[in-house]
Short mmCIF file of C-alpha atoms in Angstrom, two decimals:
data_model
loop_
_atom_site.label_atom_id
_atom_site.label_comp_id
_atom_site.label_asym_id
_atom_site.label_seq_id
_atom_site.Cartn_x
_atom_site.Cartn_y
_atom_site.Cartn_z
CA MET A 1 41.84 2.88 -14.13
CA MET A 2 39.76 5.91 -15.11
CA LEU A 3 37.59 3.97 -17.52
CA VAL A 4 35.99 1.83 -14.85
CA PRO A 5 33.24 4.25 -13.77
CA PHE A 6 32.28 4.89 -17.37
CA LEU A 7 32.18 1.18 -18.20
CA ASN A 8 30.02 0.59 -15.06
CA VAL A 9 27.54 3.21 -16.15
CA LEU A 10 27.33 2.06 -19.76
CA LEU A 11 26.81 -1.58 -18.71
CA GLN A 12 24.11 -0.49 -16.23
CA VAL A 13 22.35 1.45 -19.05
CA LEU A 14 22.38 -1.67 -21.21
CA LEU A 15 21.06 -3.81 -18.31
CA HIS A 16 18.22 -1.47 -17.50
CA LYS A 17 17.42 -0.57 -21.13
CA SER A 18 17.17 3.07 -20.17
CA HIS A 19 18.70 4.31 -23.47
CA ASP A 20 17.77 1.36 -25.67
CA LEU A 21 17.79 3.38 -28.86
CA LEU A 22 21.49 3.98 -28.23
CA GLN A 23 22.36 0.28 -27.76
CA GLU A 24 24.73 0.04 -30.78
CA GLU A 25 26.56 3.21 -29.88
CA ILE A 26 26.87 2.14 -26.25
CA GLY A 27 28.19 -1.25 -27.36
CA MET A 28 30.75 0.43 -29.64
CA THR A 29 31.92 2.68 -26.80
CA ILE A 30 32.26 -0.22 -24.39
CA TYR A 31 34.30 -2.00 -27.08
CA ASN A 32 36.57 0.95 -27.73
CA MET A 33 37.14 1.41 -23.88
CA ALA A 34 37.87 -2.30 -23.42
CA ALA A 35 40.15 -2.36 -26.41
CA VAL A 36 42.53 0.02 -24.56
CA ASP A 37 43.49 -3.01 -22.33
CA PHE A 38 41.51 -6.17 -23.11
CA ASP A 39 43.37 -8.18 -20.50
CA ASN A 40 42.45 -5.72 -17.77
CA PHE A 41 38.84 -5.64 -18.99
CA TYR A 42 38.38 -9.35 -18.93
CA VAL A 43 40.44 -10.14 -15.75
CA ALA A 44 39.76 -7.12 -13.51
CA PHE A 45 36.82 -5.14 -14.62
CA LEU A 46 34.45 -7.93 -15.48
CA CYS A 47 35.05 -9.71 -12.22
CA GLN A 48 34.63 -6.43 -10.31
CA PHE A 49 31.40 -5.65 -12.15
CA LEU A 50 29.98 -9.11 -11.43
CA GLU A 51 30.98 -8.90 -7.66
CA GLY A 52 28.95 -5.68 -7.47
CA ALA A 53 26.00 -7.03 -9.46
CA ASP A 54 23.03 -7.50 -7.18
CA GLY A 55 20.20 -10.08 -7.80
CA ILE A 56 22.40 -13.03 -8.79
CA ASP A 57 24.14 -15.66 -6.73
CA PRO A 58 27.81 -16.68 -6.78
CA ASN A 59 27.25 -19.63 -9.12
CA GLN A 60 25.46 -17.34 -11.59
CA ARG A 61 28.37 -14.89 -11.37
CA SER A 62 30.79 -17.67 -12.21
CA VAL A 63 28.76 -18.82 -15.12
CA LEU A 64 28.47 -15.27 -16.50
CA ASP A 65 32.19 -14.72 -16.19
CA ARG A 66 33.05 -18.10 -17.76
CA ASN A 67 30.60 -17.54 -20.65
CA PHE A 68 31.86 -14.09 -21.63
CA LYS A 69 34.35 -15.21 -24.27
CA LYS A 70 37.65 -13.35 -24.40
CA ASP A 71 37.43 -12.40 -28.10
CA ARG A 72 38.93 -9.13 -29.29
CA ASP A 73 37.34 -8.51 -32.70
CA TYR A 74 34.43 -6.07 -32.71
CA PRO A 75 31.57 -8.17 -34.00
CA THR A 76 32.26 -11.13 -31.67
CA PHE A 77 32.83 -8.88 -28.66
CA ILE A 78 29.48 -7.16 -29.29
CA GLN A 79 27.75 -10.48 -29.68
CA ASN A 80 29.28 -11.71 -26.35
CA LEU A 81 28.43 -8.44 -24.70
CA GLN A 82 24.73 -8.77 -25.74
CA ARG A 83 24.63 -12.37 -24.54
CA PHE A 84 26.20 -11.30 -21.23
CA VAL A 85 23.62 -8.49 -20.70
CA ASN A 86 20.73 -10.74 -21.65
CA ASP A 87 21.90 -13.61 -19.41
CA LEU A 88 22.38 -11.29 -16.45
CA ARG A 89 18.87 -9.81 -16.97
CA TYR A 90 17.48 -13.34 -17.25
CA TYR A 91 19.13 -14.45 -13.90
CA ARG A 92 17.80 -11.31 -12.14
CA LEU A 93 14.37 -11.83 -13.44
CA CYS A 94 14.24 -15.53 -12.49
CA ASN A 95 15.74 -14.78 -9.00
CA SER A 96 13.28 -12.02 -8.31
CA ALA A 97 10.29 -14.21 -9.35
CA LEU A 98 11.28 -17.00 -6.85
CA PRO A 99 9.61 -17.09 -3.40
CA ALA A 100 11.82 -16.39 -0.37
CA ASN A 101 13.99 -19.30 0.82
CA SER A 102 13.40 -21.24 -2.42
CA VAL A 103 16.06 -22.75 -4.71
CA LYS A 104 17.96 -20.26 -6.78
CA LEU A 105 18.43 -20.79 -10.53
#
């Protein structure tokens, strides 16, 4: 699927807040790309993205995947996308602040 590299880049931009002024436009673009094939987005892309996400453990990947609701309407999708990005940032921040060989959140 040709959209995967673009979706990856756009989600990384949201995660790193590198273009925060364009957050709404990026969210709309992700929605429009996902809308081409929602099933593929939720089943294949999201799992692939989470597998490649560093700084989180397998349990956190599972929670992020489970909590990203499979809604198809624009407002709910955007809300779920924002929650997903915030939760992923939170897990990375918590995990990076923990000392080596300690319990992961």
